[in-house]
Short mmCIF file of C-alpha atoms and ligand atoms in Angstrom, two decimals:
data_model
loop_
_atom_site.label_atom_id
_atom_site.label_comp_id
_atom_site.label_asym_id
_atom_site.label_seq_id
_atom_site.Cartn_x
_atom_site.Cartn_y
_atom_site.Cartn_z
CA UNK A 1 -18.95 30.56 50.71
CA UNK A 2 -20.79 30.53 47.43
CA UNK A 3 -18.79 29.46 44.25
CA UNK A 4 -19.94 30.50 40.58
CA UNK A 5 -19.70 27.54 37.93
CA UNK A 6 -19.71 28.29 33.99
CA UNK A 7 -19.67 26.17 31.35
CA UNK A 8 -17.32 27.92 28.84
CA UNK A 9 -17.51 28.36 25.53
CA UNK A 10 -20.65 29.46 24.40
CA UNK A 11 -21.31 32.76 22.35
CA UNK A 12 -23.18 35.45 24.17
CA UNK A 13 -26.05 36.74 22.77
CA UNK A 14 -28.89 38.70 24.07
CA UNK A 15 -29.81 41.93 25.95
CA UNK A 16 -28.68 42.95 29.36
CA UNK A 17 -30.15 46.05 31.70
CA UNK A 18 -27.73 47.81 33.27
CA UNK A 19 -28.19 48.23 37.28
CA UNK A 20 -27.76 52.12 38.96
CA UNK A 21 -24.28 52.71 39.57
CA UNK A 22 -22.74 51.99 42.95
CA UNK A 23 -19.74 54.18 42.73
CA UNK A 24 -22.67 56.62 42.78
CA UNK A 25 -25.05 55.36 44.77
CA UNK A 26 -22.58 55.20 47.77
CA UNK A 27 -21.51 58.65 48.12
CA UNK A 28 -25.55 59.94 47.29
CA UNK A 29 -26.56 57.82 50.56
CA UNK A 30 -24.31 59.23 52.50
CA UNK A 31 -24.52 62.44 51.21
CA UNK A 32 -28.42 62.08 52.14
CA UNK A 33 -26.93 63.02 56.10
CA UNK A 34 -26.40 66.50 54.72
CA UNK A 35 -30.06 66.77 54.83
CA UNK A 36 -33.01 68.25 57.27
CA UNK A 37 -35.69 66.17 55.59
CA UNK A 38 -36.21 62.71 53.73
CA UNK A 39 -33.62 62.06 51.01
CA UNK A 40 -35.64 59.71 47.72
CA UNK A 41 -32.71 57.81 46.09
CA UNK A 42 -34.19 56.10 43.03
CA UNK A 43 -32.16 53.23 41.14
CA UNK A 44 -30.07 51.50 43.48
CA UNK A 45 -28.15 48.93 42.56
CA UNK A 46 -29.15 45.41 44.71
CA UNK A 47 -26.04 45.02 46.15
CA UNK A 48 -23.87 44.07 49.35
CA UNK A 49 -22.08 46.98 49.85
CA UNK A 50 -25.55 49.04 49.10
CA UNK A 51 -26.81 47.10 51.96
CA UNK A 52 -23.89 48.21 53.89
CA UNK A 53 -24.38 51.46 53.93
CA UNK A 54 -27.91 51.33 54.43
CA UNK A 55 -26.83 49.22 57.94
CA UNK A 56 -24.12 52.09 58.78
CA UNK A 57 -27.48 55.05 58.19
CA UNK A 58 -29.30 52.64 60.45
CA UNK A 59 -26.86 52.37 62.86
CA UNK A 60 -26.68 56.12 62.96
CA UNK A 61 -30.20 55.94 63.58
CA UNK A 62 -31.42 57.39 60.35
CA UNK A 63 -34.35 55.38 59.12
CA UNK A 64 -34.78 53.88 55.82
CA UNK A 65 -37.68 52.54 54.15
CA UNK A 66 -37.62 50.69 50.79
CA UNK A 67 -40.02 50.07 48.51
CA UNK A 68 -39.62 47.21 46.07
CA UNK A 69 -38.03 48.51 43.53
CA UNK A 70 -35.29 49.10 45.87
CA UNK A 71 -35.70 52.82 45.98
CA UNK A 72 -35.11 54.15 49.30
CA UNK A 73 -36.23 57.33 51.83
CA UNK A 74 -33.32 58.28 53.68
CA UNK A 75 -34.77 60.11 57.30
CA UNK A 76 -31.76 62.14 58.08
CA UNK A 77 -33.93 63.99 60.63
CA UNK A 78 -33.88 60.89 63.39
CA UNK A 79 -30.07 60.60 63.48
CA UNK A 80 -28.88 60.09 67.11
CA UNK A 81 -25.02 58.89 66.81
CA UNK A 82 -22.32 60.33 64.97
CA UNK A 83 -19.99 57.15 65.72
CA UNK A 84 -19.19 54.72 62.45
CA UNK A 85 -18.27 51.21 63.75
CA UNK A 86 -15.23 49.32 62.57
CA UNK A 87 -17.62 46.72 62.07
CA UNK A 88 -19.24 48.07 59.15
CA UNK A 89 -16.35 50.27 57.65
CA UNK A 90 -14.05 47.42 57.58
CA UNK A 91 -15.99 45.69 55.04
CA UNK A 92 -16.26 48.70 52.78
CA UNK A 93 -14.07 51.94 52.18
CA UNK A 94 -17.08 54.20 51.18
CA UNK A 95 -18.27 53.86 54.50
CA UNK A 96 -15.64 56.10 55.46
CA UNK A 97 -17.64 59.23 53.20
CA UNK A 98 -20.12 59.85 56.51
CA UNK A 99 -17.48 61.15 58.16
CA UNK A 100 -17.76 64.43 56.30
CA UNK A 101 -21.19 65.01 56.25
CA UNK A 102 -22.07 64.04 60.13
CA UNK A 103 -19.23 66.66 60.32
CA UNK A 104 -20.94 69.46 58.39
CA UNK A 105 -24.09 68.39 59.85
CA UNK A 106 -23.77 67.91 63.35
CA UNK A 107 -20.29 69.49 64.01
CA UNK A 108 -18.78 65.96 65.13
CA UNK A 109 -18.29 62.58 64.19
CA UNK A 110 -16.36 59.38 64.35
CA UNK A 111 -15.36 57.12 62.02
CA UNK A 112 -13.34 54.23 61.94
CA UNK A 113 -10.51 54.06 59.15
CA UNK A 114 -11.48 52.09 56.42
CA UNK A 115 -9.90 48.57 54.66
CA UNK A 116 -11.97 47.84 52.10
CA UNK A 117 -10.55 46.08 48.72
CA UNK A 118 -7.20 44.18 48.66
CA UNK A 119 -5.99 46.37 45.96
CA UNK A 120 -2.72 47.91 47.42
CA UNK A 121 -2.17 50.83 50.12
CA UNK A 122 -5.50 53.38 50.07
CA UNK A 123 -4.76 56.07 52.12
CA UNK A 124 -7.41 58.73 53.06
CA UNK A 125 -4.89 61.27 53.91
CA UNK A 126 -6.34 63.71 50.85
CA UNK A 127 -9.85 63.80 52.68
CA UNK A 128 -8.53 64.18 56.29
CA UNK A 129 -5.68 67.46 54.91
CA UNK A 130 -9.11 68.77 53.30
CA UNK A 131 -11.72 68.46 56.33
CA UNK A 132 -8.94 70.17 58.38
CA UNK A 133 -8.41 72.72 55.96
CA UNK A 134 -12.12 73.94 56.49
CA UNK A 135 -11.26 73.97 59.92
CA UNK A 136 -11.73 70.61 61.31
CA UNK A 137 -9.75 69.79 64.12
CA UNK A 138 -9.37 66.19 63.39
CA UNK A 139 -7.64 63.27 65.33
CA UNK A 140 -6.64 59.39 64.67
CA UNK A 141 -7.19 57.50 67.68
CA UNK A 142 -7.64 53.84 68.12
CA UNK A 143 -8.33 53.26 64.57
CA UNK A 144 -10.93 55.92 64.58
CA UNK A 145 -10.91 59.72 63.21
CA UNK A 146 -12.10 61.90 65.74
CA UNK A 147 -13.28 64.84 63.75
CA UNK A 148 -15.03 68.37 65.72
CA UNK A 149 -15.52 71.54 64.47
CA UNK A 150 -16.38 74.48 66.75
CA UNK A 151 -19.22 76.04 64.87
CA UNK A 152 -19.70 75.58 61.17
CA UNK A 153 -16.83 74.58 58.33
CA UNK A 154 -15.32 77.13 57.22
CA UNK A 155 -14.92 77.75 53.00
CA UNK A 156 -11.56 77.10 51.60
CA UNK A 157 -9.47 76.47 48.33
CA UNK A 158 -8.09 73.33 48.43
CA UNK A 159 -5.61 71.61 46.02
CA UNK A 160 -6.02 67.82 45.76
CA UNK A 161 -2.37 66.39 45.48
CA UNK A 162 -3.64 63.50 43.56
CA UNK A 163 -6.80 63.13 41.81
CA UNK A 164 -9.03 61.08 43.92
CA UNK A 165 -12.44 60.17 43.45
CA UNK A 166 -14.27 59.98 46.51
CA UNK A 167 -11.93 62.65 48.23
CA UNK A 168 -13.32 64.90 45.60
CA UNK A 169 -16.80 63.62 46.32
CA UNK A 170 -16.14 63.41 50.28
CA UNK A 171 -14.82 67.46 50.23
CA UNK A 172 -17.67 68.71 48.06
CA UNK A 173 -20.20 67.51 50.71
CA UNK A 174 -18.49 68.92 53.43
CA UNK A 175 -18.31 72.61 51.70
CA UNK A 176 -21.86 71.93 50.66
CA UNK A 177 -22.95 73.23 54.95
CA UNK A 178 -19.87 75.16 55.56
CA UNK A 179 -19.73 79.08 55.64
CA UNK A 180 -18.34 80.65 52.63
CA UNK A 181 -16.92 79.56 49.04
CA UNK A 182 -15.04 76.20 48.57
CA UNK A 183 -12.90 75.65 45.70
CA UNK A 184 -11.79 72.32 45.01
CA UNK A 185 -8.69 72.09 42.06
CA UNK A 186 -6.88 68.61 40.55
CA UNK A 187 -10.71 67.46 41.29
CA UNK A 188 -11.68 64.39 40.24
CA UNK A 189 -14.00 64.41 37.16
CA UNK A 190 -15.81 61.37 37.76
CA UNK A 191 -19.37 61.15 36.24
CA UNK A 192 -19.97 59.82 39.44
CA UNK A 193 -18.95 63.17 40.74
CA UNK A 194 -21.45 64.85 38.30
CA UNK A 195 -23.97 62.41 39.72
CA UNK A 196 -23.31 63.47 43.41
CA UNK A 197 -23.20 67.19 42.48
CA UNK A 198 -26.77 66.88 40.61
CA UNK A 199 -28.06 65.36 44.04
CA UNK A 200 -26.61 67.74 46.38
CA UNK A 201 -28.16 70.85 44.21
CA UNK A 202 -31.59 68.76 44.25
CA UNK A 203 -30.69 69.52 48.19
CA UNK A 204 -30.58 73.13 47.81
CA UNK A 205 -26.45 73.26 47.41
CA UNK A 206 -24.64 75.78 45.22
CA UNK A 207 -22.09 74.15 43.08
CA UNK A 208 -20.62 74.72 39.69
CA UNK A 209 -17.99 72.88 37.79
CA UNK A 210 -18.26 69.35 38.13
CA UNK A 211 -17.40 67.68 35.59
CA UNK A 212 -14.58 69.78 35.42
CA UNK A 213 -11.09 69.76 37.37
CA UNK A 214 -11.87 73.24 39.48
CA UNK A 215 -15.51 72.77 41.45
CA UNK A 216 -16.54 75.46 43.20
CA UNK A 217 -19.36 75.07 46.13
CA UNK A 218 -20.95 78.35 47.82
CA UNK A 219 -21.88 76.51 51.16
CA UNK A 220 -25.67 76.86 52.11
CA UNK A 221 -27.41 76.97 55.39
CA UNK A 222 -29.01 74.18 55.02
CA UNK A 223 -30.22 71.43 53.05
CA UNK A 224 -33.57 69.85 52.06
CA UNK A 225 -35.54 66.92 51.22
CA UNK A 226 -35.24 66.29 47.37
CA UNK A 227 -35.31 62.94 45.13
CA UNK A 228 -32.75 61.97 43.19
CA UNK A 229 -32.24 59.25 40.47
CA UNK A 230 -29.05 57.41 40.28
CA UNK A 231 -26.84 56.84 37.19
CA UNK A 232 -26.35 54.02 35.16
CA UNK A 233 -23.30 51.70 36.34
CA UNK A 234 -20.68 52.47 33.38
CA UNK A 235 -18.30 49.53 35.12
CA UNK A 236 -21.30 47.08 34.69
CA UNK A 237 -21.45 48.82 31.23
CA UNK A 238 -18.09 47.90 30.07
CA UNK A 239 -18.18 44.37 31.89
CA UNK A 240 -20.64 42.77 29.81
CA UNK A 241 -19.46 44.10 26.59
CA UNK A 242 -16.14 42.94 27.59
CA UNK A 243 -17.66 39.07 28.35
CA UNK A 244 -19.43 39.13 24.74
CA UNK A 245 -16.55 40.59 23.34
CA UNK A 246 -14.47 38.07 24.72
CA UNK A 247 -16.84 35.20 23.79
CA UNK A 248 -16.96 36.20 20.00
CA UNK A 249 -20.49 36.92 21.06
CA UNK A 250 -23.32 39.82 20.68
CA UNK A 251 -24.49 41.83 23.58
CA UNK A 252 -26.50 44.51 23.90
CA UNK A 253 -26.77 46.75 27.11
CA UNK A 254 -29.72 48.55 27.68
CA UNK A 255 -30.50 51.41 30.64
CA UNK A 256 -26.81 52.33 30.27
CA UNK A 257 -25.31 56.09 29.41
CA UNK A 258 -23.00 54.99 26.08
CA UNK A 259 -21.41 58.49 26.55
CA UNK A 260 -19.42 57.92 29.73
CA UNK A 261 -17.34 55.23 27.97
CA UNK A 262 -15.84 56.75 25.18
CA UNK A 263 -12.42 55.37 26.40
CA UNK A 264 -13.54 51.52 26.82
CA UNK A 265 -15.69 51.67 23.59
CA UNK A 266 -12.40 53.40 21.62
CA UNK A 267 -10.35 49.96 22.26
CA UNK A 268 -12.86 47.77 21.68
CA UNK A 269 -13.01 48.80 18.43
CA UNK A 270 -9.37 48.29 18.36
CA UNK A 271 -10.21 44.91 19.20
CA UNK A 272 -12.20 44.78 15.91
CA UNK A 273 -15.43 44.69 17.48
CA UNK A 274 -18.73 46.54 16.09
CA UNK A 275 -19.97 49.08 18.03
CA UNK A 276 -23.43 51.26 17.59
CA UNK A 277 -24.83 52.90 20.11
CA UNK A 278 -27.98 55.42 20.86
CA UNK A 279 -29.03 57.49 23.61
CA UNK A 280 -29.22 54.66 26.34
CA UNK A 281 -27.63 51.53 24.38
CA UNK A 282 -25.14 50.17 23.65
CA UNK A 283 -24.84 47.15 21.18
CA UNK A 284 -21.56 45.05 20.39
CA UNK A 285 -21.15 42.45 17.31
CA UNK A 286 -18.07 40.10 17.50
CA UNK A 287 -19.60 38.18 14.41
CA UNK A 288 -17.12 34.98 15.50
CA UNK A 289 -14.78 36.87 15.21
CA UNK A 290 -11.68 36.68 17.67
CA UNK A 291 -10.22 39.89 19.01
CA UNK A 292 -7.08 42.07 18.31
CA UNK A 293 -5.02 42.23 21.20
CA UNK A 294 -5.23 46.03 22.35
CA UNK A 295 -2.91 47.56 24.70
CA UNK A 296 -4.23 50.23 27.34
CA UNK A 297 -2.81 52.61 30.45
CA UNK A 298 -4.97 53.15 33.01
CA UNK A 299 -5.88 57.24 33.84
CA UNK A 300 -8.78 59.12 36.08
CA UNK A 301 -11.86 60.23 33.71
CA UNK A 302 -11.97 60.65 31.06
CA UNK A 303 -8.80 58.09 30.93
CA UNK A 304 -9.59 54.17 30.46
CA UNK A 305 -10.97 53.11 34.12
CA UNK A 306 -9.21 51.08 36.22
CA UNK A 307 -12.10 49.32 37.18
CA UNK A 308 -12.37 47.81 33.84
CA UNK A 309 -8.39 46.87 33.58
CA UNK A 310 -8.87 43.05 34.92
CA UNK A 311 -11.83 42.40 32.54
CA UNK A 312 -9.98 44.08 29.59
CA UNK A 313 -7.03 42.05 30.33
CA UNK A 314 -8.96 38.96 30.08
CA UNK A 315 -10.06 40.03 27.02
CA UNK A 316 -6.25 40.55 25.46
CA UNK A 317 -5.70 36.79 27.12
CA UNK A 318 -8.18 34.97 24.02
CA UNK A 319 -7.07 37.56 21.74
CA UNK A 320 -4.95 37.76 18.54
CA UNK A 321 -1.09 39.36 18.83
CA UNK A 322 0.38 40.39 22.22
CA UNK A 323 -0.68 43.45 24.60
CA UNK A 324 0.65 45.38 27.37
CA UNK A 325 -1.87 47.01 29.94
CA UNK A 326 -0.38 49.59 32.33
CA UNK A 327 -2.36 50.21 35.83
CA UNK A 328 -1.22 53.69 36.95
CA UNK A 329 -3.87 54.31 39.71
CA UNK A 330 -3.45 51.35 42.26
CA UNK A 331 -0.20 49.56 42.91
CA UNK A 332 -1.38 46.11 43.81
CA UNK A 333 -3.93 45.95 40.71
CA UNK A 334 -2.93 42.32 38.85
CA UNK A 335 -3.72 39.90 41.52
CA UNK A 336 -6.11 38.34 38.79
CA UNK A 337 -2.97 37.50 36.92
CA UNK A 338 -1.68 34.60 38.85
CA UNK A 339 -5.47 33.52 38.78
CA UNK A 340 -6.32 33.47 34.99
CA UNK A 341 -2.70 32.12 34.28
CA UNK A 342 -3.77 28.68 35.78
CA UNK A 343 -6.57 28.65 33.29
CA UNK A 344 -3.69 29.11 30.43
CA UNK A 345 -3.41 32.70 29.81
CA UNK A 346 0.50 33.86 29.00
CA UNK A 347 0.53 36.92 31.24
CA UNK A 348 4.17 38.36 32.48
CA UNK A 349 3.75 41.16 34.88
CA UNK A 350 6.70 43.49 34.69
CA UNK A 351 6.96 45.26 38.92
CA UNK A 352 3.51 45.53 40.11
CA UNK A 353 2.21 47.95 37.13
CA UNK A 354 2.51 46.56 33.96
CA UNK A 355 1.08 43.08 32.55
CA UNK A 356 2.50 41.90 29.03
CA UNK A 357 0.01 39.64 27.55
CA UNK A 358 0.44 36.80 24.95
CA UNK A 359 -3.35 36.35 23.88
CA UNK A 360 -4.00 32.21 23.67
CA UNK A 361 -6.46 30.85 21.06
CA UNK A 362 -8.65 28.77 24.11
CA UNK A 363 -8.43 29.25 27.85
CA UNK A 364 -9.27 26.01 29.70
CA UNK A 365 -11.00 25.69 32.86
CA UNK A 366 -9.47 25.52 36.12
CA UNK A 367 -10.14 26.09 39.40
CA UNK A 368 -9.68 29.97 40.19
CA UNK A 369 -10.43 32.26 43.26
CA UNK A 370 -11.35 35.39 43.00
CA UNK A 371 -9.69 38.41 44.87
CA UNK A 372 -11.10 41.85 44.56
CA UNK A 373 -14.26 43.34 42.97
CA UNK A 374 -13.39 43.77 39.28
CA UNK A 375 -10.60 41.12 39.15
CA UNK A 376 -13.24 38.54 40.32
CA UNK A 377 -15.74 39.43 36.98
CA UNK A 378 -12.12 39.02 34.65
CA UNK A 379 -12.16 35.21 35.72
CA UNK A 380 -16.02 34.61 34.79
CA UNK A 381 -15.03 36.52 30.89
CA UNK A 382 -12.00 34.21 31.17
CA UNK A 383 -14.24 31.13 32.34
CA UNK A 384 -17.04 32.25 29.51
CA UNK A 385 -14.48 32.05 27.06
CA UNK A 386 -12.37 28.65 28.40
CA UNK A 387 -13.07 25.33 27.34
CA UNK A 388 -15.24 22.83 29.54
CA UNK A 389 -16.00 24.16 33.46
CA UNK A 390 -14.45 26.71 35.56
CA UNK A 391 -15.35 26.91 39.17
CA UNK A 392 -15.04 30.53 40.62
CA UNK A 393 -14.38 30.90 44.42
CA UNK A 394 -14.66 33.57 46.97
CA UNK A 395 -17.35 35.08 44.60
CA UNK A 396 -18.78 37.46 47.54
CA UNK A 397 -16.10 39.76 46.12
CA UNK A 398 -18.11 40.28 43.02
CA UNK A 399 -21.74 40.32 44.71
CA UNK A 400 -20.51 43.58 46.39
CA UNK A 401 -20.29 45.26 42.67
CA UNK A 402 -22.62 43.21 40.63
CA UNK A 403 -26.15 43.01 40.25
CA UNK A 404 -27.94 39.24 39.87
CA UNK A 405 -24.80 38.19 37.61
CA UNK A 406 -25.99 34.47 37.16
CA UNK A 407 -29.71 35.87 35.76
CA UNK A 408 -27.81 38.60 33.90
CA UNK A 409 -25.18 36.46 32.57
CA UNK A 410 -27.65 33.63 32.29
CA UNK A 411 -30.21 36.44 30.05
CA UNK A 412 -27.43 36.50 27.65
CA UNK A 413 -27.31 32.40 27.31
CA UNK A 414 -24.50 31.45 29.05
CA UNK A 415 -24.34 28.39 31.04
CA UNK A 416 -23.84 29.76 35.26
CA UNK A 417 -24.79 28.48 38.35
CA UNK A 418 -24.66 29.57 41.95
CA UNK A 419 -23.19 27.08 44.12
CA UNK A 420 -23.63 27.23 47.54
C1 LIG B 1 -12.95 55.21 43.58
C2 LIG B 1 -13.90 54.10 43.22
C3 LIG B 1 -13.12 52.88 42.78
C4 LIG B 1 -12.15 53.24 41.66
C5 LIG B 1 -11.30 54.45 42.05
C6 LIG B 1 -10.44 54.96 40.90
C7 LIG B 1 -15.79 54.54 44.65
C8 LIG B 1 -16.63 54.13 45.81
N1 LIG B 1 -14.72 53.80 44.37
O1 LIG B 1 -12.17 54.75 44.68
O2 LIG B 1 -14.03 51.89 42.33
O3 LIG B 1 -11.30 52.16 41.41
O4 LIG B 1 -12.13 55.53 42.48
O5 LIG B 1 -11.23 55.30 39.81
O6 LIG B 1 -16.10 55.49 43.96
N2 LIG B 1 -5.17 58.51 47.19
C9 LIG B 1 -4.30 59.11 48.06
N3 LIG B 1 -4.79 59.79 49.15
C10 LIG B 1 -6.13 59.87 49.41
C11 LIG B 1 -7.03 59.25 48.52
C12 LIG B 1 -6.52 58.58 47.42
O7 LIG B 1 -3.10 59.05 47.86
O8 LIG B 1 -6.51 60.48 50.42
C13 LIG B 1 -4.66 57.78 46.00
C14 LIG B 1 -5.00 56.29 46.02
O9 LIG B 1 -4.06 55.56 46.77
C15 LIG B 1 -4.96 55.95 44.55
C16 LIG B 1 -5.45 57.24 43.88
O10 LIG B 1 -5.36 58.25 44.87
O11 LIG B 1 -3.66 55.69 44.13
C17 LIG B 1 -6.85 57.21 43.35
O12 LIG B 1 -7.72 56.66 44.31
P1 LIG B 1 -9.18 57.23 44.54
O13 LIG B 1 -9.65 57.93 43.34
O14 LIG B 1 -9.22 57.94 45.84
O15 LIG B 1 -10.01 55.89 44.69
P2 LIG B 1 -11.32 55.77 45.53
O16 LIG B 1 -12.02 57.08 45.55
O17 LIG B 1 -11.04 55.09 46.84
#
């Protein structure tokens, strides 16, 4: 299992490209099943869970040819199974998004029920309610849904309880086939949702108000071959700002989309740091200095992200004053905590949703695991920022999410290596 080593306590400095976003790029391959011809997806982030999905398609029969840039043709046209194996859905939850469109599709499918991060209970019961509600006539058996329709989906309005990101994304695909108007309310507005939106209306879909908390899909007969070009990761975005931030450092990001992080870039200058950005930059400027301790709630778009809690919080663990960061979308969200406390932090979780943090002047290094996607990146800002040399295990967890993090991280002079 490969283990990440870092020398702390160098300033970062330099310029980092941001990779295509994944909490896009998922939903836009398997949105590409919607399709009667070849799907272009442009951008894709090299990644595991990328490569996942690309092996679920496959497995479907769809082919998929890359080109070395790591754009890909989706061939919807040669599917011959509508069956998702456990196998391949275990290891990632967006797996579970084919479900609707082999459903709008083909008028059938099965998928297996996903796992997926470690980050508390995920239920999918929003996108099962809202596949039935368009007439699916769906069934849990074995650890599979069994999903049919007779004929096409049928249009309906449909009120999401909770706001939920791909449930939004995984019900707009669906209406995107099915016979009459959809309307979608408490949707998630994700720009990730904008992103799939734009790609299903390269398809030939009918869709208005994404972005928004009411979207609105007139379902088509069918959809075509189109290309599509996938957005800038904003997580990535906010992760390497938050490692030169937390290093007293300079970083700029390049290839990113500055407006999609107004919340993140609001408390970091909080956290006294210098911000200027232009169309597709951003640029941070520490200049030595040490952060303010910020505190933060977590909230769906335009809200701070929860994927960018952990590596905030190990920003507000090497900063000045004391913080409290509140998670209110997952319940299990803090399992860094126990992990960046061995390296010295003073972190007191209150239940399982708030963490009080006493900012220290110097982490140390220490031996740390890592445990989910985004918590796994909040040790190597922690380790960039400790004193002397921090060996990260279980790092897999952040290869699904990140992009060549030792040449990144390495581009912006700190001292990684990959151990095997
Ligand atoms: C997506 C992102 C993930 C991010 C999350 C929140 C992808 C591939 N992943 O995950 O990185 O952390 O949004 O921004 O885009 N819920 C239900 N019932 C459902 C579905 C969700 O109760 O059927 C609840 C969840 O338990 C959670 C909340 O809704 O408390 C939000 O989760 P959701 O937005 O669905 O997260 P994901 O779409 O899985």
């Amino acid at each position: 299992m490969d283990r990440l080593q870092i020398d702390g306590g160098a300033r970062l400095d330099g310029t980092v490209r941001i990779s295509g976003a994944k909490n896009s790029a998922l939903p836009i391959l398997a949105a590409t099943l919607l399709a009667d011809g070849p799907v272009t997806i442009a951008n894709l982030p090299h990644l595991h869970d990328i490569t996942t999905m690309i092996e679920l398609l496959g497995c479907l029969g769809v082919e998929v040819v890359i080109d070395e840039k790591l754009a890909v043709e989706v061939h919807p046209e040669t599917l011959r199974d509508v069956v998702a194996p456990y196998d391949l859905v275990k290891t990632m939850r967006a797996s579970f998004l084919v479900l609707g469109p082999l459903l709008a599709r083909h008028g059938r499918a099965e998928v297996s029920l996903p796992g997926g991060c470690a980050i508390g209970p995920r239920p999918v019961d929003l996108h099962l309610k809202g596949l039935a509600a368009m007439g699916a006539d769906i069934e849990v058996e074995g650890g599979y849904v069994k999903a049919r329709s007779a004929g096409r989906l049928q249009g309906a309005n449909i009120f999401m309880d909770v706001v939920t990101v791909t449930g939004t994304e995984h019900l707009m695909m669906a209406a995107a086939l099915a016979d009459g108007v959809t309307v979608i309310e408490n949707a998630a507005r994700e720009p990730e949702v904008v992103d799939l939106a734009e790609c299903l209306t390269a398809m030939g879909a009918v869709i208005s108000g994404a972005g928004t908390d009411t979207i609105t899909i007139e379902g088509v007969e069918r959809l075509e071959s189109a290309s599509h070009r996938v957005m800038p990761d904003r997580v990535e975005t906010a992760t390497y700002l938050l490692a030169g931030a937390a290093t007293r450092g300079r970083v700029r990001v390049v290839e990113t989309q500055p407006d999609l992080l107004d919340a993140v870039l609001v408390k970091l200058r909080d956290a006294g740091a210098a911000i200027a950005t232009g169309d597709d930059w951003v640029e941070l400027d520490m200049e030595g200095r040490r952060a303010r301790a910020v505190s933060l709630r977590t909230a769906p778009y335009p809200g701070f992200p929860t994927d960018v809690q952990a590596q905030f919080l190990a920003l507000n663990a090497v900063a000045d004053g004391i913080s409290r960061v509140t998670e209110t979308i997952f319940e299990n969200r803090f399992m860094h905590v126990q992990e960046i406390n061995r390296m010295g932090a003073r972190v007191v979780l209150e239940g399982n949703s708030v963490a009080i943090i006493e900012g220290v002047d110097r982490l140390t290094a220490a031996p740390v695991m890592a445990t989910d996607l985004r918590a796994s990146f909040s040790l190597v800002i922690a380790a960039l920022a400790a004193e002397g040399q921090t060996i990260i295990d279980r790092i897999y967890h952040m290869d699904r999410g990140y992009e060549c993090i030792e040449e990144k991280l390495a581009g912006l002079g700190a001292r990684v290596r990959r151990l095997p």
